[in-house]
Amino acid sequence: MKRFILASTCLALMAIELTALPALAAPASYTITDIGVAGLDSYAWGLNGTPVVVGQARTSTNNFNQEAYTWTSGTLTSLGSLNNSGSSIAHAVNAAGLIVGGSATGTGGSHAVSWNGTTATDLGTFAGNSSEAFGINGGGQIVGEGCVTVTCFTHALLWDGAGPVDLGTLPGGDASHARGINDAGQIIGDSEISSGGDSHAVIWEAGGITDLGTLPGDSYSNGVAINAAGHATGRSGGRPGGGQYAFFWDGSMHELPMLPGGTFLEAAAINGSDQIVGRGDLLQGQTAFLWESATGHTIDLNALLPSGSGWQLSTATGINDAGQIVGYGYYFGALHGFLMTPSSNPAPTDIARAVVPAGGTVSTSTGATTPGDPISTTVTSPQAGLISIREGVSDVALPSGFAILGSQIRISAPSATPSDPLRLTFEFNASIIPAGQDASTIQVFRDSTAAPACLGSVAADPDPCVVDRQALAGGSARITVLSSHASAWTGAVSTAPPAFPFTGFFSPLSNEPALNKVNAGSSLPVKFGLGGDRGLGVLAAGFPKVQPIDCSSLAPSGTPVPATGKLTYATDKYTYTWTTPKSLANTCQQLVVKLSDTTQH
């Protein structure tokens, strides 16, 4: 660095300036719509392809009565109840908008009802004073259940343009229930296999009943939904080890995998693509799930929502052929129905979830990264609990001047501390690392804060911090971070132009700490190298600048002003010929040279 007494000019290091980039959009697997009214609990129970959503909601803050509703394009409309009893529920709606469910009668009973508009039509009962409708197909056939004797043995019922028809039971059974019907007239439900005994899932068709059995080792099953192909879903349980299991039936019964750490899985609906939704449990409690036959994976629906959505989904109750899902959960603490719609933005590329013991590890990959799967994330937790990793999102804006490598990673994990931190390892494939960047230049951000180097090798000090950087074969990079908590993580590189290989300043001027004494009014040749001829546009606009400094401490003591001079290039060196003003006699000055790569010298 050159310092001058003016006779003098000092060349000092200054900060880098960065160019702002626009905030990132927030892609996610689904968008989510609140179906509810502030201050009132609501539940979504079914939908059609429009979608029209049906369910049940509290009628006012002054009571706990709940009535059926329909929701279309943001408008929620109460369906009312029989005899203004104030209590009703809507379970299903067909493509024509005919809705079915049940309602209190106001006279001590509860009847199956249908709504075509907002008027409830009493579907009646087979016997006694109790019935309820649960499913309807495109032809208007309705199924449900009701009493068939005065003492109220409950049987599956079919309404097909007239009064209810008793669908009967398996031989020896006393009770049965119907839950869904497809356009071919196949009806799904369950029936006791002996008087007062366990029930099995069944399908009624062509006047007959088929026992679907149970999953291996179980004693009971219940069918809840059936699609156009005759594929069905439901639950099975009763095995010696306990637990309750969801099944997919396509001629034989298949067990759906549990969510990580789960003990029960309960299916509620199936669509034409053999996607099944329902509810299950994770370590922290009940959650809505999605299972897809195409992958065989059971996924927590909360993991597919945009970050910051405010939702904690509890149960999914319906899914249409477009993949839209309804159910209910907590929206900023209030119990509301929801509608999830598949997003046009890309879904997460990798999701890994598992319950681990203390010191356990979860990873999104079992091998090296590839251009097709360019990010691998591994999380080790000092505490036992659920670790969830979701790669492929981009929902946190970074500070200006950085570009994301591939995508962001959203992680949840048990609580840790700076002294006993989480250990997070990120591997980035060479295919997403720009030329000129490597393991030494990649920044890792927690939310929008870059992690500096750790001061030691054990604690997150500072928190978070980078404890290890490794250059891998082929140009890939592996970076390990220590952190007290999990959040959104991003590998990123600076978007500032690559720095010139600045070689310093040459004779006839001396480098620091010497002061160069020259005559005010003379021309000074300030020479430097940039590793070759970079053209004459290497100076930033408005530079060099001249700034007064204290002659003893060399600290800046005034405002910089533009210098007067000319830049030339010859024999691998740049020369800025600075014409010094006579007015600077007997002062100390520094010359600030800012280059087009944003560095200053």
PDB file of N, CA and C in Angstrom, residues 286-339:
ATOM      1  N   GLN A 286     -50.597 -35.734  16.000  1.00  0.00           N
ATOM      2  CA  GLN A 286     -51.376 -36.117  14.830  1.00  0.00           C
ATOM      3  C   GLN A 286     -51.064 -35.202  13.658  1.00  0.00           C
ATOM      4  N   THR A 287     -51.096 -35.770  12.447  1.00  0.00           N
ATOM      5  CA  THR A 287     -50.835 -34.980  11.250  1.00  0.00           C
ATOM      6  C   THR A 287     -51.570 -35.576  10.063  1.00  0.00           C
ATOM      7  N   ALA A 288     -51.823 -34.755   9.052  1.00  0.00           N
ATOM      8  CA  ALA A 288     -52.441 -35.224   7.813  1.00  0.00           C
ATOM      9  C   ALA A 288     -51.378 -35.868   6.936  1.00  0.00           C
ATOM     10  N   PHE A 289     -51.781 -36.913   6.179  1.00  0.00           N
ATOM     11  CA  PHE A 289     -50.803 -37.587   5.327  1.00  0.00           C
ATOM     12  C   PHE A 289     -51.324 -37.745   3.908  1.00  0.00           C
ATOM     13  N   LEU A 290     -50.377 -37.956   2.989  1.00  0.00           N
ATOM     14  CA  LEU A 290     -50.649 -38.313   1.599  1.00  0.00           C
ATOM     15  C   LEU A 290     -49.821 -39.535   1.256  1.00  0.00           C
ATOM     16  N   TRP A 291     -50.463 -40.548   0.667  1.00  0.00           N
ATOM     17  CA  TRP A 291     -49.746 -41.730   0.147  1.00  0.00           C
ATOM     18  C   TRP A 291     -50.023 -41.817  -1.340  1.00  0.00           C
ATOM     19  N   GLU A 292     -48.970 -42.133  -2.120  1.00  0.00           N
ATOM     20  CA  GLU A 292     -49.104 -42.249  -3.563  1.00  0.00           C
ATOM     21  C   GLU A 292     -48.643 -43.633  -3.999  1.00  0.00           C
ATOM     22  N   SER A 293     -49.498 -44.330  -4.738  1.00  0.00           N
ATOM     23  CA  SER A 293     -49.113 -45.675  -5.189  1.00  0.00           C
ATOM     24  C   SER A 293     -47.935 -45.618  -6.147  1.00  0.00           C
ATOM     25  N   ALA A 294     -47.754 -44.484  -6.853  1.00  0.00           N
ATOM     26  CA  ALA A 294     -46.661 -44.372  -7.816  1.00  0.00           C
ATOM     27  C   ALA A 294     -45.295 -44.464  -7.153  1.00  0.00           C
ATOM     28  N   THR A 295     -45.196 -44.010  -5.904  1.00  0.00           N
ATOM     29  CA  THR A 295     -43.916 -44.029  -5.185  1.00  0.00           C
ATOM     30  C   THR A 295     -43.917 -44.973  -4.006  1.00  0.00           C
ATOM     31  N   GLY A 296     -45.114 -45.270  -3.469  1.00  0.00           N
ATOM     32  CA  GLY A 296     -45.202 -46.091  -2.265  1.00  0.00           C
ATOM     33  C   GLY A 296     -44.840 -45.356  -1.002  1.00  0.00           C
ATOM     34  N   HIS A 297     -44.698 -44.035  -1.079  1.00  0.00           N
ATOM     35  CA  HIS A 297     -44.278 -43.244   0.074  1.00  0.00           C
ATOM     36  C   HIS A 297     -45.466 -42.639   0.807  1.00  0.00           C
ATOM     37  N   THR A 298     -45.387 -42.603   2.123  1.00  0.00           N
ATOM     38  CA  THR A 298     -46.338 -41.884   2.958  1.00  0.00           C
ATOM     39  C   THR A 298     -45.673 -40.587   3.405  1.00  0.00           C
ATOM     40  N   ILE A 299     -46.332 -39.460   3.134  1.00  0.00           N
ATOM     41  CA  ILE A 299     -45.713 -38.148   3.346  1.00  0.00           C
ATOM     42  C   ILE A 299     -46.580 -37.313   4.281  1.00  0.00           C
ATOM     43  N   ASP A 300     -45.940 -36.644   5.217  1.00  0.00           N
ATOM     44  CA  ASP A 300     -46.614 -35.669   6.076  1.00  0.00           C
ATOM     45  C   ASP A 300     -46.978 -34.471   5.205  1.00  0.00           C
ATOM     46  N   LEU A 301     -48.272 -34.154   5.092  1.00  0.00           N
ATOM     47  CA  LEU A 301     -48.685 -33.045   4.244  1.00  0.00           C
ATOM     48  C   LEU A 301     -48.138 -31.708   4.721  1.00  0.00           C
ATOM     49  N   ASN A 302     -47.841 -31.590   6.005  1.00  0.00           N
ATOM     50  CA  ASN A 302     -47.265 -30.339   6.495  1.00  0.00           C
ATOM     51  C   ASN A 302     -45.909 -30.059   5.850  1.00  0.00           C
ATOM     52  N   ALA A 303     -45.205 -31.121   5.429  1.00  0.00           N
ATOM     53  CA  ALA A 303     -43.893 -30.946   4.805  1.00  0.00           C
ATOM     54  C   ALA A 303     -43.998 -30.403   3.393  1.00  0.00           C
ATOM     55  N   LEU A 304     -45.215 -30.372   2.813  1.00  0.00           N
ATOM     56  CA  LEU A 304     -45.396 -29.926   1.442  1.00  0.00           C
ATOM     57  C   LEU A 304     -45.974 -28.525   1.345  1.00  0.00           C
ATOM     58  N   LEU A 305     -46.140 -27.861   2.496  1.00  0.00           N
ATOM     59  CA  LEU A 305     -46.693 -26.508   2.508  1.00  0.00           C
ATOM     60  C   LEU A 305     -45.592 -25.475   2.380  1.00  0.00           C
ATOM     61  N   PRO A 306     -45.932 -24.284   1.861  1.00  0.00           N
ATOM     62  CA  PRO A 306     -44.946 -23.195   1.861  1.00  0.00           C
ATOM     63  C   PRO A 306     -44.564 -22.852   3.296  1.00  0.00           C
ATOM     64  N   SER A 307     -43.300 -22.473   3.517  1.00  0.00           N
ATOM     65  CA  SER A 307     -42.895 -22.059   4.852  1.00  0.00           C
ATOM     66  C   SER A 307     -43.654 -20.794   5.237  1.00  0.00           C
ATOM     67  N   GLY A 308     -43.948 -20.673   6.532  1.00  0.00           N
ATOM     68  CA  GLY A 308     -44.671 -19.504   7.011  1.00  0.00           C
ATOM     69  C   GLY A 308     -46.144 -19.515   6.679  1.00  0.00           C
ATOM     70  N   SER A 309     -46.707 -20.677   6.307  1.00  0.00           N
ATOM     71  CA  SER A 309     -48.124 -20.722   5.930  1.00  0.00           C
ATOM     72  C   SER A 309     -49.047 -20.506   7.117  1.00  0.00           C
ATOM     73  N   GLY A 310     -48.555 -20.761   8.335  1.00  0.00           N
ATOM     74  CA  GLY A 310     -49.398 -20.610   9.525  1.00  0.00           C
ATOM     75  C   GLY A 310     -50.224 -21.833   9.854  1.00  0.00           C
ATOM     76  N   TRP A 311     -50.116 -22.901   9.059  1.00  0.00           N
ATOM     77  CA  TRP A 311     -50.951 -24.091   9.244  1.00  0.00           C
ATOM     78  C   TRP A 311     -50.194 -25.207   9.958  1.00  0.00           C
ATOM     79  N   GLN A 312     -50.925 -25.953  10.773  1.00  0.00           N
ATOM     80  CA  GLN A 312     -50.509 -27.251  11.273  1.00  0.00           C
ATOM     81  C   GLN A 312     -51.662 -28.192  10.960  1.00  0.00           C
ATOM     82  N   LEU A 313     -51.527 -28.967   9.891  1.00  0.00           N
ATOM     83  CA  LEU A 313     -52.618 -29.810   9.412  1.00  0.00           C
ATOM     84  C   LEU A 313     -52.771 -31.036  10.294  1.00  0.00           C
ATOM     85  N   SER A 314     -54.002 -31.349  10.666  1.00  0.00           N
ATOM     86  CA  SER A 314     -54.285 -32.484  11.545  1.00  0.00           C
ATOM     87  C   SER A 314     -54.809 -33.693  10.781  1.00  0.00           C
ATOM     88  N   THR A 315     -55.738 -33.468   9.854  1.00  0.00           N
ATOM     89  CA  THR A 315     -56.424 -34.571   9.174  1.00  0.00           C
ATOM     90  C   THR A 315     -56.754 -34.171   7.749  1.00  0.00           C
ATOM     91  N   ALA A 316     -56.516 -35.067   6.803  1.00  0.00           N
ATOM     92  CA  ALA A 316     -57.003 -34.904   5.436  1.00  0.00           C
ATOM     93  C   ALA A 316     -58.201 -35.828   5.263  1.00  0.00           C
ATOM     94  N   THR A 317     -59.297 -35.296   4.723  1.00  0.00           N
ATOM     95  CA  THR A 317     -60.545 -36.059   4.656  1.00  0.00           C
ATOM     96  C   THR A 317     -61.002 -36.365   3.242  1.00  0.00           C
ATOM     97  N   GLY A 318     -60.479 -35.661   2.247  1.00  0.00           N
ATOM     98  CA  GLY A 318     -60.918 -35.895   0.883  1.00  0.00           C
ATOM     99  C   GLY A 318     -59.868 -35.496  -0.132  1.00  0.00           C
ATOM    100  N   ILE A 319     -59.893 -36.150  -1.316  1.00  0.00           N
ATOM    101  CA  ILE A 319     -58.989 -35.813  -2.413  1.00  0.00           C
ATOM    102  C   ILE A 319     -59.711 -36.068  -3.726  1.00  0.00           C
ATOM    103  N   ASN A 320     -59.657 -35.100  -4.654  1.00  0.00           N
ATOM    104  CA  ASN A 320     -60.306 -35.292  -5.948  1.00  0.00           C
ATOM    105  C   ASN A 320     -59.294 -35.734  -6.996  1.00  0.00           C
ATOM    106  N   ASP A 321     -59.781 -35.960  -8.211  1.00  0.00           N
ATOM    107  CA  ASP A 321     -58.894 -36.498  -9.250  1.00  0.00           C
ATOM    108  C   ASP A 321     -57.858 -35.484  -9.727  1.00  0.00           C
ATOM    109  N   ALA A 322     -58.048 -34.213  -9.404  1.00  0.00           N
ATOM    110  CA  ALA A 322     -57.045 -33.195  -9.714  1.00  0.00           C
ATOM    111  C   ALA A 322     -55.968 -33.114  -8.642  1.00  0.00           C
ATOM    112  N   GLY A 323     -56.094 -33.927  -7.600  1.00  0.00           N
ATOM    113  CA  GLY A 323     -55.119 -33.932  -6.520  1.00  0.00           C
ATOM    114  C   GLY A 323     -55.364 -32.893  -5.455  1.00  0.00           C
ATOM    115  N   GLN A 324     -56.498 -32.184  -5.518  1.00  0.00           N
ATOM    116  CA  GLN A 324     -56.833 -31.213  -4.466  1.00  0.00           C
ATOM    117  C   GLN A 324     -57.292 -31.962  -3.215  1.00  0.00           C
ATOM    118  N   ILE A 325     -56.879 -31.461  -2.070  1.00  0.00           N
ATOM    119  CA  ILE A 325     -57.084 -32.162  -0.797  1.00  0.00           C
ATOM    120  C   ILE A 325     -57.811 -31.240   0.172  1.00  0.00           C
ATOM    121  N   VAL A 326     -58.786 -31.800   0.894  1.00  0.00           N
ATOM    122  CA  VAL A 326     -59.442 -31.055   1.962  1.00  0.00           C
ATOM    123  C   VAL A 326     -59.242 -31.776   3.287  1.00  0.00           C
ATOM    124  N   GLY A 327     -59.472 -31.040   4.354  1.00  0.00           N
ATOM    125  CA  GLY A 327     -59.342 -31.574   5.701  1.00  0.00           C
ATOM    126  C   GLY A 327     -59.460 -30.446   6.692  1.00  0.00           C
ATOM    127  N   TYR A 328     -58.840 -30.623   7.842  1.00  0.00           N
ATOM    128  CA  TYR A 328     -58.862 -29.550   8.838  1.00  0.00           C
ATOM    129  C   TYR A 328     -57.579 -29.578   9.649  1.00  0.00           C
ATOM    130  N   GLY A 329     -57.304 -28.459  10.251  1.00  0.00           N
ATOM    131  CA  GLY A 329     -56.099 -28.304  11.052  1.00  0.00           C
ATOM    132  C   GLY A 329     -56.143 -26.977  11.759  1.00  0.00           C
ATOM    133  N   TYR A 330     -55.013 -26.564  12.283  1.00  0.00           N
ATOM    134  CA  TYR A 330     -54.941 -25.324  13.052  1.00  0.00           C
ATOM    135  C   TYR A 330     -54.257 -24.246  12.222  1.00  0.00           C
ATOM    136  N   TYR A 331     -54.998 -23.145  11.998  1.00  0.00           N
ATOM    137  CA  TYR A 331     -54.499 -22.015  11.232  1.00  0.00           C
ATOM    138  C   TYR A 331     -54.238 -20.868  12.192  1.00  0.00           C
ATOM    139  N   PHE A 332     -52.945 -20.640  12.474  1.00  0.00           N
ATOM    140  CA  PHE A 332     -52.546 -19.677  13.507  1.00  0.00           C
ATOM    141  C   PHE A 332     -53.318 -19.934  14.798  1.00  0.00           C
ATOM    142  N   GLY A 333     -53.462 -21.219  15.146  1.00  0.00           N
ATOM    143  CA  GLY A 333     -54.068 -21.625  16.405  1.00  0.00           C
ATOM    144  C   GLY A 333     -55.561 -21.848  16.358  1.00  0.00           C
ATOM    145  N   ALA A 334     -56.252 -21.479  15.262  1.00  0.00           N
ATOM    146  CA  ALA A 334     -57.701 -21.658  15.155  1.00  0.00           C
ATOM    147  C   ALA A 334     -58.005 -22.898  14.321  1.00  0.00           C
ATOM    148  N   LEU A 335     -58.983 -23.702  14.754  1.00  0.00           N
ATOM    149  CA  LEU A 335     -59.343 -24.934  14.058  1.00  0.00           C
ATOM    150  C   LEU A 335     -60.194 -24.598  12.841  1.00  0.00           C
ATOM    151  N   HIS A 336     -59.634 -24.828  11.634  1.00  0.00           N
ATOM    152  CA  HIS A 336     -60.317 -24.468  10.396  1.00  0.00           C
ATOM    153  C   HIS A 336     -60.170 -25.568   9.357  1.00  0.00           C
ATOM    154  N   GLY A 337     -61.140 -25.605   8.434  1.00  0.00           N
ATOM    155  CA  GLY A 337     -61.017 -26.446   7.265  1.00  0.00           C
ATOM    156  C   GLY A 337     -60.021 -25.850   6.276  1.00  0.00           C
ATOM    157  N   PHE A 338     -59.483 -26.700   5.392  1.00  0.00           N
ATOM    158  CA  PHE A 338     -58.529 -26.221   4.402  1.00  0.00           C
ATOM    159  C   PHE A 338     -58.765 -26.894   3.058  1.00  0.00           C
ATOM    160  N   LEU A 339     -58.281 -26.235   2.004  1.00  0.00           N
ATOM    161  CA  LEU A 339     -58.219 -26.793   0.659  1.00  0.00           C
ATOM    162  C   LEU A 339     -56.794 -26.630   0.171  1.00  0.00           C
TER     163      LEU A 339
END
